[in-house]
Amino acid sequence: MSTTTHVVKSLTNDVADELTTETLLKLANREIGAIHVRGYYPVDIAEKVAQKAINHQALGHYHKQHTSSVGRVYMPHIDTKWNPELTDKYHEQALPAIADVRSMFHPYLSPVDRVRLELQELWPAGANLMRLRGRACFVGAFRVFQPQTSEFYPHNDAIDQETDAPEIEGVLNQLVANIYLQVPGEGGNLQLWLREPTEDETKTILDVEGLERDTVEPPVVEIHPEAGDLIIFSPRMLHAVTAGQGKHRVGAAAFIATKGPQEPLVFWS
């Protein structure tokens, strides 16, 4: 079983500057390249929580060659690696991990909770937490990039490469919402190619989670986010993050699957 193949359209490089029903539908349908809302979350709260993420006892690292320099707080679904024991661990930890991340922002609303609420209101069919084989998923992972050394090579993300659970049947597109808590003044840029990888590129990505930069053309869009910004784009298409200089780059993230406007969005990390 696999998800529905989404035909890649001739995508514009337009970046919307507000989160609305119209911009969400355009992004899901690949009519725009991204949504970038500046000042989405208060910087003073964001930077305090960034320090908590950097020092969190659950801070680990992604497991593949080209992502192992990047830290993450709590296991993301990609690191279940099709392993039944790791998959059980992921689902068992999901709700306690959500509660812990939420507590780090208390008494304020966490940025991922804000995104979840707004997308529930803005998407025509609402939005829910992802459940795979009936088990709740974690959402709200922190990603921690070390100064100078951490980067994401050009890669893509697709839930059907991580699970064959029946709940993913019919997924048309996958989005990711990133809320930036701390960003270095130089580097830490988000790069978007606005195309899916080729078959050969996909094989390399599945093996080492990234392509060497000299094997792909320059990105179509490059954004330097600021602390407090929200950026949503489709991670099924090639994207990368450049190394930052001087301080950690910390963000909170949520993947979002869509089966079309008649079905609810679903969230996970």
Coordinates of N, CA and C in Angstrom, one line a residue, residues 32-242:
I32 N 1.6 27.8 -4.5 CA 2.5 28.7 -3.9 C 3.6 27.8 -3.3
G33 N 4.8 28.5 -3.1 CA 5.9 27.7 -2.5 C 6.0 27.6 -1.0
A34 N 5.4 28.6 -0.3 CA 5.5 28.5 1.2 C 4.6 29.6 1.7
I35 N 4.4 29.5 3.0 CA 3.7 30.6 3.8 C 4.7 31.0 4.9
H36 N 5.0 32.3 4.9 CA 6.0 32.8 5.9 C 5.4 33.9 6.7
V37 N 5.0 33.7 7.9 CA 4.4 34.7 8.8 C 5.5 35.2 9.7
R38 N 5.9 36.4 9.6 CA 6.9 37.0 10.5 C 6.2 37.4 11.8
G39 N 6.9 37.3 12.9 CA 6.4 37.7 14.2 C 5.2 36.9 14.7
Y40 N 5.2 35.6 14.3 CA 4.0 34.8 14.6 C 4.0 34.5 16.1
Y41 N 5.1 34.4 16.8 CA 5.2 34.0 18.2 C 6.1 35.0 18.9
P42 N 5.8 35.3 20.2 CA 6.6 36.3 20.9 C 8.0 35.8 21.1
V43 N 9.0 36.7 20.8 CA 10.4 36.3 20.8 C 10.9 36.1 22.2
D44 N 10.4 36.9 23.2 CA 11.0 36.7 24.5 C 10.6 35.3 25.1
I45 N 9.4 34.8 24.8 CA 9.0 33.5 25.3 C 9.8 32.4 24.5
A46 N 9.9 32.6 23.2 CA 10.6 31.7 22.3 C 12.0 31.5 22.7
E47 N 12.7 32.5 23.0 CA 14.2 32.4 23.3 C 14.4 31.7 24.6
K48 N 13.5 31.9 25.6 CA 13.6 31.3 26.9 C 13.4 29.8 26.7
V49 N 12.5 29.4 25.9 CA 12.2 27.9 25.7 C 13.3 27.3 24.8
A50 N 13.9 28.1 24.0 CA 15.0 27.6 23.2 C 16.2 27.1 24.1
Q51 N 16.4 27.8 25.1 CA 17.5 27.4 26.1 C 17.1 26.1 26.8
K52 N 15.8 26.0 27.1 CA 15.3 24.7 27.7 C 15.5 23.5 26.7
A53 N 15.3 23.8 25.5 CA 15.4 22.7 24.5 C 16.9 22.3 24.3
I54 N 17.8 23.3 24.3 CA 19.2 23.0 24.1 C 19.7 22.1 25.3
N55 N 19.1 22.3 26.5 CA 19.6 21.6 27.7 C 18.7 20.5 28.1
H56 N 17.7 20.1 27.3 CA 16.7 19.1 27.7 C 17.3 17.7 27.8
Q57 N 16.9 17.0 28.8 CA 17.4 15.7 29.1 C 17.1 14.7 28.0
A58 N 16.0 15.0 27.2 CA 15.6 14.1 26.1 C 16.2 14.5 24.8
L59 N 17.2 15.4 24.8 CA 17.8 15.8 23.5 C 18.7 14.7 23.0
G60 N 18.3 14.2 21.8 CA 19.1 13.2 21.1 C 19.4 13.7 19.7
H61 N 19.8 12.8 18.8 CA 20.2 13.2 17.4 C 19.5 12.2 16.4
Y62 N 19.3 12.7 15.2 CA 18.7 11.9 14.2 C 19.7 10.8 13.9
H63 N 19.2 9.7 13.3 CA 20.0 8.5 13.2 C 20.8 8.3 11.9
K64 N 20.5 9.1 10.9 CA 21.2 8.8 9.6 C 22.4 9.7 9.4
Q65 N 23.3 9.3 8.5 CA 24.6 10.0 8.3 C 24.5 11.5 8.2
H66 N 23.6 12.0 7.3 CA 23.6 13.4 7.0 C 22.7 14.2 7.9
T67 N 22.1 13.6 8.9 CA 21.3 14.3 9.9 C 21.8 14.1 11.3
S68 N 22.8 13.3 11.5 CA 23.3 13.0 12.8 C 23.8 14.2 13.6
S69 N 24.2 15.3 13.0 CA 24.7 16.4 13.7 C 23.5 17.3 14.3
V70 N 22.3 17.0 13.9 CA 21.1 17.8 14.3 C 20.5 17.2 15.5
G71 N 20.2 17.9 16.5 CA 19.6 17.4 17.7 C 18.1 17.5 17.6
R72 N 17.4 16.6 18.3 CA 15.9 16.7 18.4 C 15.5 16.2 19.8
V73 N 14.5 16.9 20.3 CA 14.0 16.6 21.7 C 12.8 15.6 21.5
Y74 N 12.9 14.4 22.0 CA 12.0 13.3 21.8 C 12.1 12.7 20.4
M75 N 11.8 11.4 20.4 CA 12.0 10.7 19.1 C 10.9 11.1 18.1
P76 N 11.4 11.5 16.9 CA 10.4 11.7 15.8 C 10.0 10.4 15.1
H77 N 9.0 10.4 14.4 CA 8.5 9.1 13.8 C 9.5 8.5 12.8
I78 N 10.3 9.4 12.1 CA 11.3 8.9 11.2 C 12.3 7.9 11.8
D79 N 12.6 8.2 13.1 CA 13.6 7.3 13.8 C 13.0 6.0 14.4
T80 N 11.7 5.7 14.1 CA 11.2 4.4 14.4 C 11.8 3.3 13.4
K81 N 12.3 3.8 12.2 CA 13.0 2.9 11.3 C 12.3 1.6 11.0
W82 N 11.0 1.6 10.9 CA 10.2 0.4 10.6 C 10.5 -0.7 11.7
N83 N 11.0 -0.4 12.8 CA 11.3 -1.3 13.9 C 10.1 -1.4 14.8
P84 N 9.5 -2.6 15.1 CA 8.3 -2.7 15.9 C 8.5 -2.2 17.3
E85 N 9.7 -2.5 17.9 CA 10.0 -2.0 19.3 C 10.1 -0.5 19.4
L86 N 10.8 0.1 18.4 CA 11.0 1.5 18.4 C 9.6 2.2 18.1
T87 N 8.8 1.6 17.3 CA 7.5 2.1 17.0 C 6.6 2.1 18.2
D88 N 6.7 1.0 19.0 CA 5.9 1.0 20.3 C 6.4 2.1 21.2
K89 N 7.7 2.2 21.3 CA 8.3 3.2 22.2 C 7.8 4.6 21.8
Y90 N 7.8 4.9 20.5 CA 7.4 6.2 20.0 C 5.9 6.5 20.4
H91 N 5.0 5.5 20.2 CA 3.6 5.8 20.5 C 3.4 5.8 22.0
E92 N 4.1 5.0 22.8 CA 4.0 5.1 24.2 C 4.4 6.4 24.8
Q93 N 5.4 7.0 24.2 CA 6.0 8.3 24.7 C 5.2 9.5 24.2
A94 N 4.3 9.3 23.2 CA 3.8 10.4 22.4 C 3.0 11.4 23.3
L95 N 2.0 11.0 24.0 CA 1.2 11.9 24.8 C 2.0 12.5 26.0
P96 N 2.8 11.7 26.7 CA 3.7 12.4 27.7 C 4.7 13.4 27.1
A97 N 5.2 13.1 25.9 CA 6.1 14.1 25.3 C 5.4 15.4 24.9
I98 N 4.2 15.2 24.4 CA 3.4 16.4 24.1 C 3.1 17.3 25.3
A99 N 2.8 16.6 26.4 CA 2.5 17.3 27.7 C 3.8 18.0 28.2
D100 N 4.9 17.3 28.0 CA 6.2 17.9 28.5 C 6.5 19.2 27.7
V101 N 6.5 19.1 26.4 CA 6.7 20.2 25.5 C 5.8 21.4 25.8
R102 N 4.5 21.1 26.0 CA 3.6 22.1 26.4 C 3.9 22.8 27.7
S103 N 4.4 22.0 28.7 CA 4.7 22.5 30.0 C 5.9 23.5 29.9
M104 N 6.8 23.3 28.9 CA 7.9 24.2 28.8 C 7.5 25.6 28.4
F105 N 6.3 25.8 27.8 CA 5.8 27.1 27.5 C 4.9 27.7 28.5
H106 N 4.5 26.9 29.5 CA 3.5 27.3 30.5 C 4.0 28.6 31.2
P107 N 3.1 29.6 31.4 CA 1.6 29.6 31.3 C 1.2 30.0 29.9
Y108 N 2.1 30.1 28.9 CA 1.7 30.6 27.6 C 1.3 29.4 26.7
L109 N 0.6 29.7 25.6 CA 0.3 28.7 24.6 C 1.5 28.4 23.8
S110 N 1.8 27.1 23.6 CA 3.0 26.8 22.8 C 2.7 27.1 21.3
P111 N 3.8 27.4 20.5 CA 3.6 27.7 19.1 C 2.9 26.6 18.3
V112 N 3.3 25.4 18.6 CA 2.7 24.3 17.8 C 1.2 24.1 18.2
D113 N 0.9 24.3 19.5 CA -0.5 24.3 19.8 C -1.3 25.4 19.1
R114 N -0.7 26.6 19.0 CA -1.4 27.7 18.2 C -1.6 27.3 16.8
V115 N -0.6 26.7 16.2 CA -0.7 26.2 14.8 C -1.8 25.2 14.7
R116 N -1.8 24.3 15.6 CA -2.9 23.2 15.5 C -4.3 23.8 15.7
L117 N -4.4 24.8 16.6 CA -5.7 25.4 16.7 C -6.2 26.2 15.5
E118 N -5.2 26.9 15.0 CA -5.6 27.8 13.8 C -5.9 27.0 12.6
L119 N -5.1 25.9 12.4 CA -5.4 25.0 11.2 C -6.7 24.3 11.4
Q120 N -7.0 23.9 12.6 CA -8.3 23.3 12.9 C -9.5 24.3 12.5
E121 N -9.3 25.5 12.7 CA -10.3 26.6 12.4 C -10.3 26.9 10.9
L122 N -9.1 27.0 10.3 CA -9.0 27.5 8.9 C -9.2 26.4 7.8
W123 N -8.8 25.2 8.1 CA -9.0 24.1 7.1 C -10.4 23.7 7.0
P124 N -11.0 23.6 5.7 CA -12.4 23.4 5.6 C -13.0 22.2 6.4
A125 N -12.2 21.1 6.6 CA -12.7 19.9 7.3 C -12.0 19.8 8.7
G126 N -11.4 20.9 9.2 CA -10.8 20.8 10.5 C -9.4 20.1 10.5
A127 N -8.9 19.8 11.7 CA -7.6 19.1 11.9 C -7.6 18.4 13.2
N128 N -6.8 17.3 13.1 CA -6.7 16.4 14.3 C -5.3 15.9 14.5
L129 N -5.0 15.3 15.6 CA -3.8 14.6 15.9 C -3.7 13.3 15.1
M130 N -2.6 13.0 14.5 CA -2.4 11.8 13.7 C -2.4 10.6 14.6
R131 N -3.2 9.5 14.2 CA -3.1 8.2 14.9 C -2.8 7.2 13.9
L132 N -1.8 6.4 14.2 CA -1.4 5.3 13.3 C -1.7 4.0 13.9
R133 N -2.5 3.1 13.2 CA -3.0 1.9 13.8 C -3.7 2.2 15.1
G134 N -4.4 3.3 15.2 CA -5.1 3.7 16.3 C -4.4 4.3 17.5
R135 N -3.0 4.4 17.3 CA -2.2 4.9 18.4 C -1.8 6.4 18.2
A136 N -1.9 7.2 19.2 CA -1.6 8.6 19.1 C -0.1 8.8 18.7
C137 N 0.1 9.9 17.9 CA 1.5 10.3 17.5 C 1.9 11.5 18.3
F138 N 3.2 11.6 18.5 CA 3.8 12.8 19.0 C 3.8 13.9 18.0
V139 N 3.6 15.2 18.5 CA 3.7 16.3 17.7 C 4.3 17.5 18.5
G140 N 5.2 18.2 17.9 CA 5.8 19.4 18.6 C 7.3 19.2 18.9
A141 N 8.0 18.5 18.0 CA 9.4 18.2 18.2 C 10.2 19.5 18.1
F142 N 11.2 19.6 19.0 CA 12.2 20.7 18.9 C 13.4 20.1 18.0
R143 N 13.9 21.0 17.1 CA 15.1 20.7 16.4 C 16.2 21.7 16.8
V144 N 17.3 21.1 17.1 CA 18.4 21.9 17.7 C 19.7 21.8 16.8
F145 N 20.0 22.9 16.1 CA 21.2 22.9 15.2 C 22.4 23.5 16.0
Q146 N 23.5 22.8 16.1 CA 24.7 23.3 16.7 C 25.3 24.4 15.9
P147 N 25.9 25.4 16.5 CA 26.6 26.5 15.7 C 27.7 25.8 14.8
Q148 N 27.8 26.3 13.6 CA 28.9 25.9 12.7 C 28.8 24.5 12.1
T149 N 28.3 23.5 12.9 CA 28.4 22.1 12.5 C 27.2 21.5 12.0
S150 N 26.0 21.9 12.4 CA 24.7 21.3 12.1 C 24.1 21.9 10.8
E151 N 23.7 21.0 9.9 CA 22.9 21.4 8.8 C 22.0 20.3 8.3
F152 N 21.0 20.6 7.5 CA 20.3 19.6 6.8 C 20.7 19.6 5.3
Y153 N 21.2 18.5 4.8 CA 21.5 18.4 3.4 C 20.1 18.4 2.6
P154 N 20.2 18.7 1.3 CA 19.0 18.6 0.5 C 18.3 17.2 0.6
H155 N 17.0 17.2 1.0 CA 16.3 15.9 1.3 C 14.9 16.2 1.2
N156 N 14.1 15.2 1.3 CA 12.6 15.3 1.5 C 12.1 14.4 2.6
D157 N 10.8 14.6 2.9 CA 10.2 13.8 4.0 C 8.8 13.4 3.5
A158 N 8.5 12.1 3.7 CA 7.2 11.6 3.2 C 6.8 10.5 4.2
I159 N 5.6 10.6 4.7 CA 5.1 9.6 5.8 C 5.0 8.2 5.2
D160 N 4.8 8.0 3.9 CA 4.6 6.7 3.4 C 6.0 6.0 3.2
Q161 N 7.1 6.7 3.5 CA 8.4 6.1 3.5 C 8.8 5.6 4.9
E162 N 7.8 5.9 5.9 CA 8.1 5.6 7.3 C 7.1 4.5 7.9
T163 N 6.0 4.4 7.2 CA 4.9 3.5 7.8 C 4.0 3.1 6.7
D164 N 3.4 1.9 6.9 CA 2.3 1.4 6.0 C 1.0 1.3 6.7
A165 N 0.9 2.1 7.8 CA -0.4 2.1 8.6 C -1.5 2.5 7.7
P166 N -2.7 1.9 7.9 CA -3.8 2.2 7.0 C -4.3 3.7 7.0
E167 N -4.0 4.4 8.1 CA -4.5 5.8 8.2 C -3.9 6.7 7.2
I168 N -2.7 6.3 6.6 CA -2.1 7.2 5.6 C -2.6 7.0 4.2
E169 N -3.5 6.1 4.0 CA -4.0 5.9 2.7 C -4.7 7.1 2.2
G170 N -4.4 7.5 0.9 CA -5.0 8.7 0.3 C -4.4 10.0 0.6
V171 N -3.2 10.0 1.3 CA -2.6 11.3 1.6 C -2.1 11.9 0.2
L172 N -2.5 13.2 0.0 CA -2.1 13.8 -1.3 C -0.9 14.7 -1.2
N173 N -0.7 15.3 0.0 CA 0.5 16.1 0.2 C 0.8 16.2 1.7
Q174 N 2.1 16.5 1.9 CA 2.6 16.6 3.3 C 3.1 18.0 3.5
L175 N 2.8 18.7 4.5 CA 3.3 20.0 4.9 C 4.1 19.9 6.2
V176 N 4.9 20.9 6.4 CA 5.6 21.0 7.7 C 5.5 22.5 8.2
A177 N 5.1 22.6 9.5 CA 5.1 24.0 10.1 C 6.3 24.1 11.0
N178 N 7.1 25.1 10.8 CA 8.3 25.3 11.6 C 8.1 26.7 12.3
I179 N 8.2 26.7 13.6 CA 8.2 28.0 14.3 C 9.6 28.2 15.0
Y180 N 10.2 29.3 14.6 CA 11.6 29.4 15.0 C 11.7 30.1 16.3
L181 N 12.4 29.5 17.3 CA 12.6 30.0 18.6 C 13.8 30.8 18.8
Q182 N 14.9 30.4 18.1 CA 16.2 31.1 18.2 C 16.9 30.9 16.8
V183 N 17.4 31.9 16.3 CA 18.1 31.8 15.0 C 19.4 32.6 15.0
P184 N 20.5 32.1 14.5 CA 21.7 32.9 14.4 C 21.6 34.0 13.4
G185 N 22.3 35.0 13.6 CA 22.3 36.2 12.7 C 22.7 35.9 11.3
E186 N 23.6 34.9 11.2 CA 24.2 34.5 9.9 C 24.0 33.0 9.7
G187 N 23.5 32.6 8.6 CA 23.3 31.2 8.3 C 22.0 30.7 8.9
G188 N 21.8 29.4 8.9 CA 20.5 28.8 9.4 C 19.4 29.0 8.4
N189 N 19.7 29.2 7.1 CA 18.7 29.5 6.1 C 18.0 28.3 5.6
L190 N 16.7 28.5 5.4 CA 15.9 27.4 4.8 C 15.9 27.5 3.3
Q191 N 16.3 26.4 2.6 CA 16.4 26.4 1.1 C 15.3 25.5 0.6
L192 N 14.6 25.9 -0.5 CA 13.6 25.2 -1.1 C 13.8 25.0 -2.6
W193 N 13.7 23.8 -3.1 CA 13.9 23.5 -4.5 C 12.6 23.5 -5.3
L194 N 11.5 23.4 -4.6 CA 10.2 23.4 -5.3 C 10.0 22.3 -6.3
R195 N 10.7 21.1 -6.0 CA 10.5 19.9 -6.8 C 10.7 18.7 -6.0
E196 N 10.1 17.6 -6.4 CA 10.4 16.4 -5.7 C 11.7 15.8 -6.2
P197 N 12.3 14.9 -5.4 CA 13.6 14.3 -5.8 C 13.3 13.3 -6.9
T198 N 14.3 13.0 -7.7 CA 14.2 12.0 -8.7 C 14.2 10.6 -8.0
E199 N 14.0 9.6 -8.8 CA 14.0 8.2 -8.2 C 15.4 7.9 -7.7
D200 N 16.5 8.3 -8.4 CA 17.8 8.0 -7.9 C 18.1 8.9 -6.7
E201 N 17.7 10.1 -6.7 CA 17.9 11.0 -5.5 C 17.2 10.4 -4.3
T202 N 16.0 9.9 -4.5 CA 15.2 9.3 -3.4 C 15.9 8.2 -2.8
K203 N 16.5 7.3 -3.6 CA 17.3 6.2 -3.0 C 18.4 6.7 -2.1
T204 N 19.1 7.7 -2.6 CA 20.2 8.3 -1.7 C 19.7 8.9 -0.5
I205 N 18.6 9.6 -0.5 CA 18.0 10.2 0.6 C 17.6 9.2 1.6
L206 N 17.0 8.1 1.2 CA 16.5 7.1 2.1 C 17.7 6.4 2.8
D207 N 18.9 6.4 2.1 CA 20.1 5.7 2.6 C 20.8 6.6 3.7
V208 N 21.0 7.9 3.3 CA 21.8 8.7 4.2 C 21.1 10.0 4.6
E209 N 19.9 10.2 4.2 CA 19.0 11.4 4.5 C 19.6 12.7 4.0
G210 N 20.1 12.7 2.7 CA 20.5 13.9 2.2 C 21.4 13.7 0.9
L211 N 21.3 14.7 0.1 CA 22.1 14.8 -1.2 C 23.3 15.7 -1.0
E212 N 24.4 15.4 -1.6 CA 25.6 16.3 -1.6 C 25.1 17.5 -2.4
R213 N 25.5 18.7 -1.9 CA 25.0 19.9 -2.5 C 25.4 20.1 -3.9
D214 N 26.6 19.6 -4.2 CA 27.1 19.8 -5.6 C 26.5 18.9 -6.6
T215 N 25.5 18.0 -6.2 CA 24.8 17.2 -7.1 C 23.4 17.7 -7.5
V216 N 23.0 18.8 -6.9 CA 21.7 19.4 -7.2 C 21.9 20.9 -7.7
E217 N 21.0 21.4 -8.4 CA 21.0 22.8 -8.8 C 20.8 23.7 -7.6
P218 N 21.0 25.0 -7.8 CA 20.8 25.9 -6.7 C 19.3 26.0 -6.3
P219 N 19.0 26.2 -5.0 CA 17.6 26.3 -4.6 C 16.8 27.4 -5.3
V220 N 15.5 27.3 -5.4 CA 14.7 28.3 -6.0 C 14.4 29.4 -5.0
V221 N 14.2 29.0 -3.8 CA 13.8 30.0 -2.7 C 14.8 29.8 -1.5
E222 N 15.3 30.9 -1.0 CA 16.1 30.8 0.2 C 15.6 31.8 1.2
I223 N 15.3 31.4 2.4 CA 14.7 32.3 3.5 C 15.6 32.3 4.7
H224 N 15.9 33.4 5.2 CA 16.6 33.5 6.5 C 15.5 33.9 7.5
P225 N 15.0 32.9 8.3 CA 14.0 33.2 9.3 C 14.5 34.0 10.5
E226 N 13.6 34.6 11.2 CA 13.9 35.3 12.4 C 13.2 34.6 13.6
A227 N 13.7 34.8 14.8 CA 13.0 34.2 15.9 C 11.6 34.7 16.0
G228 N 10.7 33.8 16.2 CA 9.2 34.1 16.3 C 8.5 33.9 14.9
D229 N 9.3 33.6 13.9 CA 8.6 33.4 12.6 C 8.0 32.0 12.4
L230 N 7.0 31.9 11.6 CA 6.3 30.7 11.2 C 6.6 30.5 9.7
I231 N 7.1 29.3 9.3 CA 7.2 29.0 7.9 C 6.5 27.6 7.7
I232 N 5.6 27.5 6.7 CA 5.0 26.3 6.3 C 5.3 26.0 4.9
F233 N 5.7 24.8 4.5 CA 6.0 24.4 3.1 C 5.8 22.9 3.0
S234 N 6.0 22.4 1.8 CA 5.8 21.0 1.6 C 7.2 20.3 1.6
P235 N 7.4 19.4 2.7 CA 8.7 18.8 2.8 C 8.8 17.5 1.9
R236 N 7.8 17.2 1.1 CA 7.9 16.2 0.1 C 8.8 16.6 -1.0
M237 N 9.0 17.9 -1.1 CA 9.9 18.5 -2.1 C 11.3 18.7 -1.4
L238 N 12.3 18.8 -2.2 CA 13.7 19.0 -1.7 C 13.8 20.3 -0.9
H239 N 14.4 20.1 0.3 CA 14.7 21.3 1.1 C 15.9 21.0 1.9
A240 N 16.5 22.1 2.4 CA 17.8 22.0 3.2 C 17.8 23.1 4.2
V241 N 18.8 23.0 5.1 CA 19.1 24.1 6.1 C 20.6 24.3 6.1
T242 N 21.0 25.5 5.9 CA 22.4 25.8 5.9 C 23.0 25.9 7.4

